[in-house]
Amino acid sequence: MIALGIEGTAWSLSIGVVDEEGVIALENDPYIPKEGGIHPREASQHHSERLPSLLSRVFEKVDKNSIDVVAFSQGPGMGPCLRVVATAARLLAIKLEKPLVGVNHCLAHVEVGRWQTGARKPVSLYVSGGNSQVIARRGNRYRVFGETLDIGIGNALDKLARHMGLKHPGGPKIEELAKKGQKYHFLPYVVKGMDFSFSGMVTAAQRLFDSGVRMEDVAFSFQETAFAMLTEVTERALAYLDLNEVLLVGGVAANKRLQEMLRIMCEDRGAKFYVPPKELAGDNGAMIAYTGLLMYKHGHQTPVEKSYVRPDFRIEDVEVNWD
Ligand code: ATP
Ligand code: FE2
């Protein structure tokens, strides 16, 4: 069975085609703001302008008549972007006379990660621009055991980078700078129960920079503090839930220092650590296609009249009836 998935919850626009064995095609055309952050209207305009050519690129590689299911990112995300993607997916499903499946974006990050790495029952640390959550399956739902109380870690890194004059996306630039960091400067370490917060840290790190601290040391101090917070909460979830696998997903999963901290924590506890390849850890259409396929095979479908977008869609809202 073959599924096509369209992802476009925010800046990313990506179409993937998968079958049970692997990824058949993956084409990306991200929206990259000229300056500043992501503007929802501009991002959605980009998506509507580029979707037709992106689809053509995919259909040069895959026969459109071989598609069995059309999946799309239904939420969470920016309303205007979600609407463009949902409209395209509906049209495609109607034209191909194939079923439509609306997919939760967070669920897709976790499921594609499990598929790619072989993790079975992990505690997932999902870290991206807009989201930072510690997720694990309990019965027929995924549950969020801890999450950010304000902004996602990716947004925090991007904000700090922008303040220091670096272009979006800032995460990879902070990672490079941090490698050259030598001196740790204090930053507020905010973990409350199983939740954490980054916005106070961003302000404090911006002040360090404004007071003349080297960019490299600001980046280093920020990463060490923020990633230690994420590692602590992930470890606590492992202990509480008595699980022994950690899966790192989302755009920030590409960060080698975060991977290293989690790997060390897992080794200390005798747990296994998994991270999918970078192109499938961040936003991508293949994760939507794969999750759509999985859901369809387990009886899920989204009739066109119920395919409205869900900007606040939570992972807990999806009933999980697969292994
Ligand atoms: P979501 O909709 O799930 O919140 P997103 O739109 O933020 O996702 P992702 O691809 O999951 O998209 O993540 C993008 C984020 O990942 C950006 O904030 C970017 O700075 C960050 N990022 C990418 N590479 C790295 C890296 N090497 N280190 C740290 N952060 C990174
Ligand atoms: Fe994402």
Short mmCIF file of C-alpha atoms and ligand atoms in Angstrom, two decimals:
data_model
loop_
_atom_site.label_atom_id
_atom_site.label_comp_id
_atom_site.label_asym_id
_atom_site.label_seq_id
_atom_site.Cartn_x
_atom_site.Cartn_y
_atom_site.Cartn_z
CA MET A 1 0.00 0.00 0.00
CA ILE A 2 1.27 3.47 -0.89
CA ALA A 3 0.48 6.75 0.90
CA LEU A 4 1.20 10.34 -0.07
CA GLY A 5 1.52 12.86 2.77
CA ILE A 6 1.58 16.65 2.72
CA GLU A 7 3.21 18.53 5.60
CA GLY A 8 2.79 22.28 6.00
CA THR A 9 2.02 23.24 9.59
CA ALA A 10 4.37 26.23 9.61
CA TRP A 11 7.51 27.07 7.60
CA SER A 12 8.03 23.63 6.09
CA LEU A 13 6.29 22.51 2.92
CA SER A 14 7.05 18.92 2.12
CA ILE A 15 5.46 16.01 0.29
CA GLY A 16 6.44 12.41 0.95
CA VAL A 17 5.40 9.09 -0.54
CA VAL A 18 5.95 5.89 1.43
CA ASP A 19 4.97 2.24 1.48
CA GLU A 20 5.39 -0.23 4.35
CA GLU A 21 9.03 -0.79 3.42
CA GLY A 22 10.33 2.74 3.28
CA VAL A 23 10.33 6.22 1.79
CA ILE A 24 9.75 6.25 -1.97
CA ALA A 25 9.92 10.00 -2.57
CA LEU A 26 10.44 13.10 -0.45
CA GLU A 27 10.41 16.62 -1.88
CA ASN A 28 10.77 19.83 0.13
CA ASP A 29 10.21 23.49 -0.60
CA PRO A 30 10.45 25.31 2.73
CA TYR A 31 9.46 28.89 3.36
CA ILE A 32 12.50 30.80 4.53
CA PRO A 33 11.74 34.32 5.80
CA LYS A 34 14.03 37.04 4.41
CA GLU A 35 14.37 38.47 7.89
CA GLY A 36 12.82 37.99 11.32
CA GLY A 37 10.56 35.11 12.24
CA ILE A 38 7.84 33.24 10.40
CA HIS A 39 4.84 35.29 9.34
CA PRO A 40 1.75 33.03 9.01
CA ARG A 41 0.29 34.91 6.04
CA GLU A 42 3.54 34.96 4.11
CA ALA A 43 4.20 31.29 4.88
CA SER A 44 0.72 30.29 3.71
CA GLN A 45 1.13 32.35 0.54
CA HIS A 46 4.40 30.55 -0.12
CA HIS A 47 2.67 27.19 0.40
CA SER A 48 -0.17 27.97 -2.00
CA GLU A 49 2.22 29.26 -4.68
CA ARG A 50 4.60 26.31 -4.42
CA LEU A 51 2.32 23.32 -3.80
CA PRO A 52 1.46 22.68 -7.47
CA SER A 53 5.10 22.52 -8.61
CA LEU A 54 6.08 20.44 -5.58
CA LEU A 55 3.33 17.94 -6.39
CA SER A 56 4.52 17.79 -10.00
CA ARG A 57 8.04 17.01 -8.78
CA VAL A 58 6.67 14.12 -6.73
CA PHE A 59 4.59 12.78 -9.61
CA GLU A 60 7.65 12.77 -11.85
CA LYS A 61 9.04 10.13 -9.50
CA VAL A 62 5.87 8.27 -8.52
CA ASP A 63 2.91 7.30 -10.70
CA LYS A 64 -0.06 9.19 -9.25
CA ASN A 65 -2.33 6.22 -9.93
CA SER A 66 -0.28 4.09 -7.53
CA ILE A 67 -1.34 6.23 -4.53
CA ASP A 68 -3.80 4.44 -2.20
CA VAL A 69 -4.20 7.06 0.55
CA VAL A 70 -3.79 10.85 0.78
CA ALA A 71 -2.68 12.14 4.18
CA PHE A 72 -2.17 15.70 5.39
CA SER A 73 -1.01 17.53 8.50
CA GLN A 74 -4.30 18.59 10.14
CA GLY A 75 -2.67 20.33 13.11
CA PRO A 76 -1.28 21.67 15.37
CA GLY A 77 0.10 24.63 13.49
CA MET A 78 -0.59 28.00 11.93
CA GLY A 79 -4.21 28.23 10.69
CA PRO A 80 -3.48 29.86 7.31
CA CYS A 81 -0.76 27.28 6.48
CA LEU A 82 -2.92 24.35 7.59
CA ARG A 83 -5.80 25.54 5.41
CA VAL A 84 -3.69 25.60 2.26
CA VAL A 85 -2.44 22.07 2.89
CA ALA A 86 -5.90 20.72 3.77
CA THR A 87 -7.40 22.23 0.62
CA ALA A 88 -4.72 20.66 -1.58
CA ALA A 89 -5.12 17.27 0.12
CA ARG A 90 -8.91 17.30 -0.25
CA LEU A 91 -8.66 18.16 -3.94
CA LEU A 92 -6.10 15.46 -4.54
CA ALA A 93 -8.10 12.80 -2.70
CA ILE A 94 -11.24 13.69 -4.64
CA LYS A 95 -9.38 13.74 -7.97
CA LEU A 96 -7.65 10.41 -7.34
CA GLU A 97 -10.81 8.96 -5.74
CA LYS A 98 -8.79 7.83 -2.72
CA PRO A 99 -9.40 8.07 1.02
CA LEU A 100 -8.21 11.08 3.00
CA VAL A 101 -6.55 10.89 6.43
CA GLY A 102 -5.92 13.94 8.64
CA VAL A 103 -2.78 13.38 10.70
CA ASN A 104 -1.65 14.91 13.99
CA HIS A 105 1.77 16.44 13.33
CA CYS A 106 3.23 15.49 16.74
CA LEU A 107 2.04 11.91 16.41
CA ALA A 108 3.69 11.78 12.99
CA HIS A 109 7.06 12.85 14.46
CA VAL A 110 6.85 10.02 17.01
CA GLU A 111 5.57 7.32 14.64
CA VAL A 112 8.08 7.98 11.87
CA GLY A 113 10.80 7.94 14.53
CA ARG A 114 9.68 4.54 15.82
CA TRP A 115 9.43 3.23 12.26
CA GLN A 116 12.89 4.42 11.27
CA THR A 117 14.75 3.40 14.42
CA GLY A 118 12.92 0.29 15.59
CA ALA A 119 12.17 1.82 19.03
CA ARG A 120 9.16 -0.05 20.44
CA LYS A 121 7.86 1.62 23.57
CA PRO A 122 9.96 4.72 24.03
CA VAL A 123 9.77 7.88 26.02
CA SER A 124 9.87 10.37 23.14
CA LEU A 125 11.48 13.75 23.51
CA TYR A 126 9.88 15.86 20.77
CA VAL A 127 11.80 19.09 20.35
CA SER A 128 11.11 21.52 17.54
CA GLY A 129 10.47 25.19 16.93
CA GLY A 130 6.93 25.31 18.23
CA ASN A 131 6.87 22.25 20.48
CA SER A 132 8.86 20.68 23.30
CA GLN A 133 7.21 17.67 24.86
CA VAL A 134 8.02 14.44 26.66
CA ILE A 135 5.59 11.83 25.31
CA ALA A 136 4.89 8.18 26.06
CA ARG A 137 2.14 5.74 25.20
CA ARG A 138 -0.31 4.74 27.94
CA GLY A 139 -2.98 2.30 26.75
CA ASN A 140 -4.66 3.59 23.61
CA ARG A 141 -3.33 7.14 23.77
CA TYR A 142 -0.03 8.94 23.71
CA ARG A 143 0.28 11.14 26.79
CA VAL A 144 2.31 14.26 27.29
CA PHE A 145 4.16 13.81 30.59
CA GLY A 146 6.02 17.08 30.48
CA GLU A 147 6.18 20.08 28.20
CA THR A 148 7.28 23.65 27.85
CA LEU A 149 5.25 26.18 29.77
CA ASP A 150 5.99 28.87 27.19
CA ILE A 151 8.00 28.59 23.95
CA GLY A 152 9.55 25.58 22.22
CA ILE A 153 13.30 25.04 22.53
CA GLY A 154 13.73 25.61 18.77
CA ASN A 155 12.00 29.00 19.00
CA ALA A 156 14.16 29.83 22.02
CA LEU A 157 17.33 29.05 20.04
CA ASP A 158 16.03 30.98 17.03
CA LYS A 159 15.16 34.03 19.18
CA LEU A 160 18.53 34.09 20.85
CA ALA A 161 20.28 33.72 17.48
CA ARG A 162 18.24 36.54 15.95
CA HIS A 163 19.14 38.80 18.88
CA MET A 164 22.81 38.10 18.17
CA GLY A 165 22.32 39.08 14.51
CA LEU A 166 22.16 35.56 13.04
CA LYS A 167 19.66 34.51 10.40
CA HIS A 168 16.79 32.04 10.75
CA PRO A 169 16.98 29.14 11.52
CA GLY A 170 19.19 29.87 14.48
CA GLY A 171 19.44 26.39 16.04
CA PRO A 172 22.24 25.07 13.81
CA LYS A 173 24.17 28.37 14.16
CA ILE A 174 23.95 28.25 17.96
CA GLU A 175 25.21 24.65 17.82
CA GLU A 176 28.28 25.67 15.79
CA LEU A 177 29.04 28.65 18.06
CA ALA A 178 28.61 26.55 21.21
CA LYS A 179 31.38 24.19 20.07
CA LYS A 180 33.79 27.11 20.48
CA GLY A 181 32.39 28.13 23.87
CA GLN A 182 34.86 28.06 26.78
CA LYS A 183 33.25 29.72 29.76
CA TYR A 184 29.92 28.76 31.30
CA HIS A 185 27.78 31.70 32.44
CA PHE A 186 24.87 31.18 34.80
CA LEU A 187 21.38 31.02 33.26
CA PRO A 188 18.10 30.24 35.06
CA TYR A 189 17.41 26.50 35.09
CA VAL A 190 13.61 26.24 35.14
CA VAL A 191 12.07 22.81 35.70
CA LYS A 192 8.70 22.71 37.49
CA GLY A 193 7.55 19.18 38.19
CA MET A 194 7.69 17.59 34.75
CA ASP A 195 7.40 20.88 32.87
CA PHE A 196 10.04 23.36 31.85
CA SER A 197 10.29 26.91 30.58
CA PHE A 198 12.65 28.67 28.18
CA SER A 199 11.53 32.26 27.75
CA GLY A 200 13.19 33.60 30.93
CA MET A 201 16.42 31.92 29.85
CA VAL A 202 16.27 33.60 26.45
CA THR A 203 15.97 37.04 28.07
CA ALA A 204 18.83 36.27 30.45
CA ALA A 205 21.02 34.99 27.59
CA GLN A 206 20.23 38.09 25.51
CA ARG A 207 21.36 40.22 28.47
CA LEU A 208 24.62 38.29 28.67
CA PHE A 209 25.23 39.05 25.01
CA ASP A 210 24.30 42.74 25.48
CA SER A 211 26.73 42.98 28.39
CA GLY A 212 29.59 41.90 26.13
CA VAL A 213 29.88 38.15 26.75
CA ARG A 214 31.30 36.35 23.68
CA MET A 215 28.64 34.89 21.37
CA GLU A 216 30.31 31.48 21.61
CA ASP A 217 30.04 31.48 25.42
CA VAL A 218 26.40 32.64 25.33
CA ALA A 219 25.54 29.83 22.90
CA PHE A 220 27.47 27.28 24.96
CA SER A 221 25.85 28.33 28.26
CA PHE A 222 22.41 28.32 26.70
CA GLN A 223 22.75 24.85 25.22
CA GLU A 224 24.23 23.34 28.38
CA THR A 225 21.42 24.72 30.55
CA ALA A 226 18.45 24.09 28.24
CA PHE A 227 19.55 20.60 27.20
CA ALA A 228 20.24 19.59 30.80
CA MET A 229 16.64 20.58 31.64
CA LEU A 230 15.29 18.44 28.78
CA THR A 231 17.51 15.51 29.73
CA GLU A 232 16.43 15.70 33.39
CA VAL A 233 12.72 15.56 32.55
CA THR A 234 13.23 12.76 30.02
CA GLU A 235 15.11 10.75 32.64
CA ARG A 236 12.37 11.30 35.20
CA ALA A 237 9.75 10.07 32.71
CA LEU A 238 11.83 6.93 32.08
CA ALA A 239 12.02 6.26 35.81
CA TYR A 240 8.34 6.97 36.57
CA LEU A 241 7.06 4.92 33.67
CA ASP A 242 9.64 2.17 34.10
CA LEU A 243 10.59 2.28 30.41
CA ASN A 244 13.97 1.67 28.83
CA GLU A 245 14.01 3.41 25.45
CA VAL A 246 14.39 7.08 24.54
CA LEU A 247 13.48 8.42 21.10
CA LEU A 248 14.58 11.93 20.12
CA VAL A 249 12.49 13.58 17.37
CA GLY A 250 11.76 17.06 15.92
CA GLY A 251 14.03 19.57 14.20
CA VAL A 252 16.22 20.10 17.29
CA ALA A 253 16.99 16.34 17.31
CA ALA A 254 19.73 17.18 14.79
CA ASN A 255 21.73 18.79 17.61
CA LYS A 256 24.75 16.64 18.46
CA ARG A 257 25.21 18.01 21.97
CA LEU A 258 21.60 17.23 22.90
CA GLN A 259 22.05 13.74 21.44
CA GLU A 260 25.22 13.29 23.47
CA MET A 261 23.61 14.32 26.77
CA LEU A 262 20.66 11.97 26.24
CA ARG A 263 22.94 9.14 25.15
CA ILE A 264 25.04 9.48 28.31
CA MET A 265 21.91 9.55 30.48
CA CYS A 266 20.59 6.42 28.72
CA GLU A 267 23.89 4.59 29.11
CA ASP A 268 23.89 5.37 32.84
CA ARG A 269 20.42 3.87 33.19
CA GLY A 270 20.91 0.92 30.85
CA ALA A 271 18.34 2.34 28.43
CA LYS A 272 18.56 2.48 24.64
CA PHE A 273 18.81 5.75 22.80
CA TYR A 274 17.36 6.28 19.29
CA VAL A 275 17.39 9.16 16.86
CA PRO A 276 16.06 9.01 13.28
CA PRO A 277 18.02 10.39 10.31
CA LYS A 278 17.95 14.20 10.22
CA GLU A 279 15.70 14.51 7.14
CA LEU A 280 13.01 12.46 8.92
CA ALA A 281 13.48 13.96 12.41
CA GLY A 282 12.48 17.51 11.43
CA ASP A 283 9.27 18.40 9.62
CA ASN A 284 8.79 16.29 6.49
CA GLY A 285 6.01 14.89 4.32
CA ALA A 286 7.14 11.27 4.74
CA MET A 287 6.15 11.29 8.42
CA ILE A 288 2.65 12.41 7.49
CA ALA A 289 2.44 9.79 4.72
CA TYR A 290 3.66 7.01 7.01
CA THR A 291 1.31 7.91 9.88
CA GLY A 292 -1.59 8.27 7.42
CA LEU A 293 -0.81 4.79 6.11
CA LEU A 294 -0.65 3.35 9.61
CA MET A 295 -3.92 5.00 10.59
CA TYR A 296 -5.71 3.99 7.41
CA LYS A 297 -4.65 0.36 7.87
CA HIS A 298 -6.19 0.52 11.35
CA GLY A 299 -9.53 1.87 10.21
CA HIS A 300 -9.00 5.64 10.44
CA GLN A 301 -10.28 7.93 7.69
CA THR A 302 -11.22 11.60 7.55
CA PRO A 303 -14.30 12.33 5.44
CA VAL A 304 -13.88 15.57 3.49
CA GLU A 305 -16.66 17.25 5.51
CA LYS A 306 -14.69 16.52 8.70
CA SER A 307 -11.32 17.53 7.34
CA TYR A 308 -11.36 21.01 8.91
CA VAL A 309 -8.00 22.16 10.21
CA ARG A 310 -7.13 21.85 13.89
CA PRO A 311 -4.59 24.53 14.94
CA ASP A 312 -4.65 23.28 18.57
CA PHE A 313 -4.76 19.53 17.82
CA ARG A 314 -3.14 17.60 20.72
CA ILE A 315 -1.49 14.21 20.44
CA GLU A 316 -3.76 12.91 23.23
CA ASP A 317 -6.78 13.52 20.99
CA VAL A 318 -5.91 10.62 18.69
CA GLU A 319 -7.03 7.13 19.56
CA VAL A 320 -4.11 4.79 18.95
CA ASN A 321 -5.26 1.30 18.02
CA TRP A 322 -1.99 -0.03 16.60
CA ASP A 323 1.10 -1.52 18.27
P1 ATP B 1 6.88 21.95 14.84
O1 ATP B 1 5.74 22.34 13.95
O2 ATP B 1 6.89 20.51 15.16
O3 ATP B 1 7.07 22.83 16.00
P2 ATP B 1 8.95 23.21 13.33
O4 ATP B 1 8.07 23.96 12.39
O5 ATP B 1 9.63 23.97 14.36
O6 ATP B 1 8.16 22.00 13.91
P3 ATP B 1 11.15 21.39 12.83
O7 ATP B 1 11.82 21.02 11.54
O8 ATP B 1 10.61 20.27 13.62
O9 ATP B 1 10.05 22.45 12.44
O10 ATP B 1 12.16 22.20 13.72
C1 ATP B 1 12.77 23.41 13.32
C2 ATP B 1 13.59 23.94 14.50
O11 ATP B 1 14.73 23.09 14.69
C3 ATP B 1 14.10 25.35 14.33
O12 ATP B 1 13.80 26.08 15.50
C4 ATP B 1 15.61 25.16 14.17
O13 ATP B 1 16.37 26.24 14.67
C5 ATP B 1 15.84 23.91 14.99
N1 ATP B 1 17.07 23.20 14.62
C6 ATP B 1 17.40 22.67 13.43
N2 ATP B 1 18.65 22.14 13.47
C7 ATP B 1 19.12 22.34 14.73
C8 ATP B 1 20.33 22.04 15.42
N3 ATP B 1 21.34 21.43 14.81
N4 ATP B 1 20.42 22.40 16.72
C9 ATP B 1 19.42 23.02 17.35
N5 ATP B 1 18.27 23.35 16.76
C10 ATP B 1 18.11 23.01 15.47
FE FE2 B 2 7.41 19.48 13.56
#
